């Protein structure tokens, strides 16, 4: 994981953006947020499994389908399969040690 701080690369309203192998942080203080970094490490694992391009396509399509379903950006975002896994396990710092392949499908 390579951390880069840039308020210009992370959209407003978000604290981080992960594009393997980089984690872009909106503010320098986010480097000390263990829960945020664990969340982003889960995304790194997902991106490795799907070879980044597959992840980006699946993520985008899931978001768009959720947007049609919920008609609400925040609800659509929170229900992306990758985000559901990352939010559910972000406080479990041992999660990546035992995470099963493609666990986001559960």
mmCIF file of C-alpha atoms in Angstrom:
data_model
loop_
_atom_site.group_PDB
_atom_site.id
_atom_site.type_symbol
_atom_site.label_atom_id
_atom_site.label_comp_id
_atom_site.label_asym_id
_atom_site.label_seq_id
_atom_site.Cartn_x
_atom_site.Cartn_y
_atom_site.Cartn_z
ATOM 1 C CA UNK A 1 0.000 0.000 0.000
ATOM 2 C CA UNK A 2 1.418 3.320 -1.105
ATOM 3 C CA UNK A 3 -0.164 6.312 0.648
ATOM 4 C CA UNK A 4 -0.458 9.621 -1.198
ATOM 5 C CA UNK A 5 -2.060 12.710 0.338
ATOM 6 C CA UNK A 6 -3.902 14.903 -2.154
ATOM 7 C CA UNK A 7 -7.137 16.765 -1.643
ATOM 8 C CA UNK A 8 -7.378 17.152 -5.425
ATOM 9 C CA UNK A 9 -7.457 13.407 -6.223
ATOM 10 C CA UNK A 10 -10.065 12.434 -3.629
ATOM 11 C CA UNK A 11 -13.594 13.635 -4.398
ATOM 12 C CA UNK A 12 -15.245 15.956 -1.902
ATOM 13 C CA UNK A 13 -17.224 14.063 0.685
ATOM 14 C CA UNK A 14 -14.757 11.160 0.728
ATOM 15 C CA UNK A 15 -11.669 10.628 2.852
ATOM 16 C CA UNK A 16 -9.809 8.178 0.621
ATOM 17 C CA UNK A 17 -9.727 6.606 -2.816
ATOM 18 C CA UNK A 18 -7.937 3.357 -3.595
ATOM 19 C CA UNK A 19 -6.524 2.417 -6.991
ATOM 20 C CA UNK A 20 -4.117 -0.488 -6.632
ATOM 21 C CA UNK A 21 -1.434 -0.116 -5.302
ATOM 22 C CA UNK A 22 -2.157 3.473 -4.228
ATOM 23 C CA UNK A 23 -4.363 4.815 -1.460
ATOM 24 C CA UNK A 24 -5.059 8.500 -1.979
ATOM 25 C CA UNK A 25 -5.950 10.335 1.219
ATOM 26 C CA UNK A 26 -7.723 13.668 1.295
ATOM 27 C CA UNK A 27 -5.879 14.875 4.393
ATOM 28 C CA UNK A 28 -2.587 14.048 6.082
ATOM 29 C CA UNK A 29 -4.269 13.140 9.386
ATOM 30 C CA UNK A 30 -5.981 10.176 7.704
ATOM 31 C CA UNK A 31 -2.645 8.337 7.813
ATOM 32 C CA UNK A 32 -3.321 7.736 11.513
ATOM 33 C CA UNK A 33 -6.869 6.405 11.063
ATOM 34 C CA UNK A 34 -6.440 2.636 11.428
ATOM 35 C CA UNK A 35 -10.088 1.894 10.570
ATOM 36 C CA UNK A 36 -9.938 3.938 7.357
ATOM 37 C CA UNK A 37 -6.663 2.308 6.306
ATOM 38 C CA UNK A 38 -8.051 -1.161 7.036
ATOM 39 C CA UNK A 39 -11.124 -0.326 4.910
ATOM 40 C CA UNK A 40 -8.851 0.704 2.053
ATOM 41 C CA UNK A 41 -6.679 -2.409 2.451
ATOM 42 C CA UNK A 42 -9.805 -4.505 1.983
ATOM 43 C CA UNK A 43 -10.361 -2.658 -1.306
ATOM 44 C CA UNK A 44 -6.763 -3.413 -2.288
ATOM 45 C CA UNK A 45 -7.422 -7.133 -1.728
ATOM 46 C CA UNK A 46 -10.597 -6.914 -3.821
ATOM 47 C CA UNK A 47 -8.753 -5.114 -6.601
ATOM 48 C CA UNK A 48 -5.995 -7.732 -6.653
ATOM 49 C CA UNK A 49 -8.576 -10.502 -6.971
ATOM 50 C CA UNK A 50 -10.284 -8.865 -9.941
ATOM 51 C CA UNK A 51 -7.128 -7.417 -11.506
ATOM 52 C CA UNK A 52 -8.154 -3.774 -10.955
ATOM 53 C CA UNK A 53 -9.908 -3.419 -14.338
ATOM 54 C CA UNK A 54 -12.471 -6.065 -13.403
ATOM 55 C CA UNK A 55 -12.940 -4.367 -10.045
ATOM 56 C CA UNK A 56 -13.494 -0.950 -11.621
ATOM 57 C CA UNK A 57 -16.012 -2.306 -14.144
ATOM 58 C CA UNK A 58 -17.913 -4.330 -11.519
ATOM 59 C CA UNK A 59 -17.827 -1.429 -9.028
ATOM 60 C CA UNK A 60 -19.171 1.033 -11.612
ATOM 61 C CA UNK A 61 -21.922 -1.272 -12.866
ATOM 62 C CA UNK A 62 -22.984 -2.169 -9.329
ATOM 63 C CA UNK A 63 -23.163 1.518 -8.424
ATOM 64 C CA UNK A 64 -25.225 2.370 -11.517
ATOM 65 C CA UNK A 65 -27.654 -0.510 -10.925
ATOM 66 C CA UNK A 66 -27.977 0.517 -7.271
ATOM 67 C CA UNK A 67 -28.593 4.115 -8.336
ATOM 68 C CA UNK A 68 -31.445 2.963 -10.561
ATOM 69 C CA UNK A 69 -32.789 0.804 -7.745
ATOM 70 C CA UNK A 70 -32.503 3.259 -4.843
ATOM 71 C CA UNK A 71 -32.523 6.597 -6.711
ATOM 72 C CA UNK A 72 -30.150 7.924 -4.053
ATOM 73 C CA UNK A 73 -26.374 8.346 -4.405
ATOM 74 C CA UNK A 74 -25.488 7.582 -0.791
ATOM 75 C CA UNK A 75 -27.675 4.480 -0.613
ATOM 76 C CA UNK A 76 -26.381 3.272 -3.986
ATOM 77 C CA UNK A 77 -22.776 3.743 -2.851
ATOM 78 C CA UNK A 78 -23.274 2.002 0.518
ATOM 79 C CA UNK A 79 -24.837 -1.010 -1.252
ATOM 80 C CA UNK A 80 -22.006 -1.664 -3.699
ATOM 81 C CA UNK A 81 -20.894 -5.225 -2.880
ATOM 82 C CA UNK A 82 -17.299 -4.116 -2.335
ATOM 83 C CA UNK A 83 -18.307 -1.310 0.019
ATOM 84 C CA UNK A 84 -20.611 -3.577 2.026
ATOM 85 C CA UNK A 85 -17.722 -5.953 2.682
ATOM 86 C CA UNK A 86 -15.261 -3.151 3.493
ATOM 87 C CA UNK A 87 -17.636 -1.346 5.866
ATOM 88 C CA UNK A 88 -18.683 -4.585 7.578
ATOM 89 C CA UNK A 89 -15.069 -5.595 8.292
ATOM 90 C CA UNK A 90 -13.191 -2.293 8.590
ATOM 91 C CA UNK A 91 -12.895 -2.581 12.391
ATOM 92 C CA UNK A 92 -11.724 -6.191 12.228
ATOM 93 C CA UNK A 93 -7.969 -5.759 11.934
ATOM 94 C CA UNK A 94 -7.406 -9.517 11.509
ATOM 95 C CA UNK A 95 -9.952 -9.826 8.708
ATOM 96 C CA UNK A 96 -7.499 -9.877 5.812
ATOM 97 C CA UNK A 97 -5.558 -12.748 7.401
ATOM 98 C CA UNK A 98 -8.555 -15.059 7.119
ATOM 99 C CA UNK A 99 -10.535 -13.482 4.272
ATOM 100 C CA UNK A 100 -11.693 -15.991 1.712
ATOM 101 C CA UNK A 101 -11.296 -15.449 -2.026
ATOM 102 C CA UNK A 102 -14.106 -13.309 -3.543
ATOM 103 C CA UNK A 103 -15.749 -12.958 -0.129
ATOM 104 C CA UNK A 104 -17.502 -9.779 -1.287
ATOM 105 C CA UNK A 105 -20.074 -12.049 -2.947
ATOM 106 C CA UNK A 106 -21.384 -13.265 0.422
#
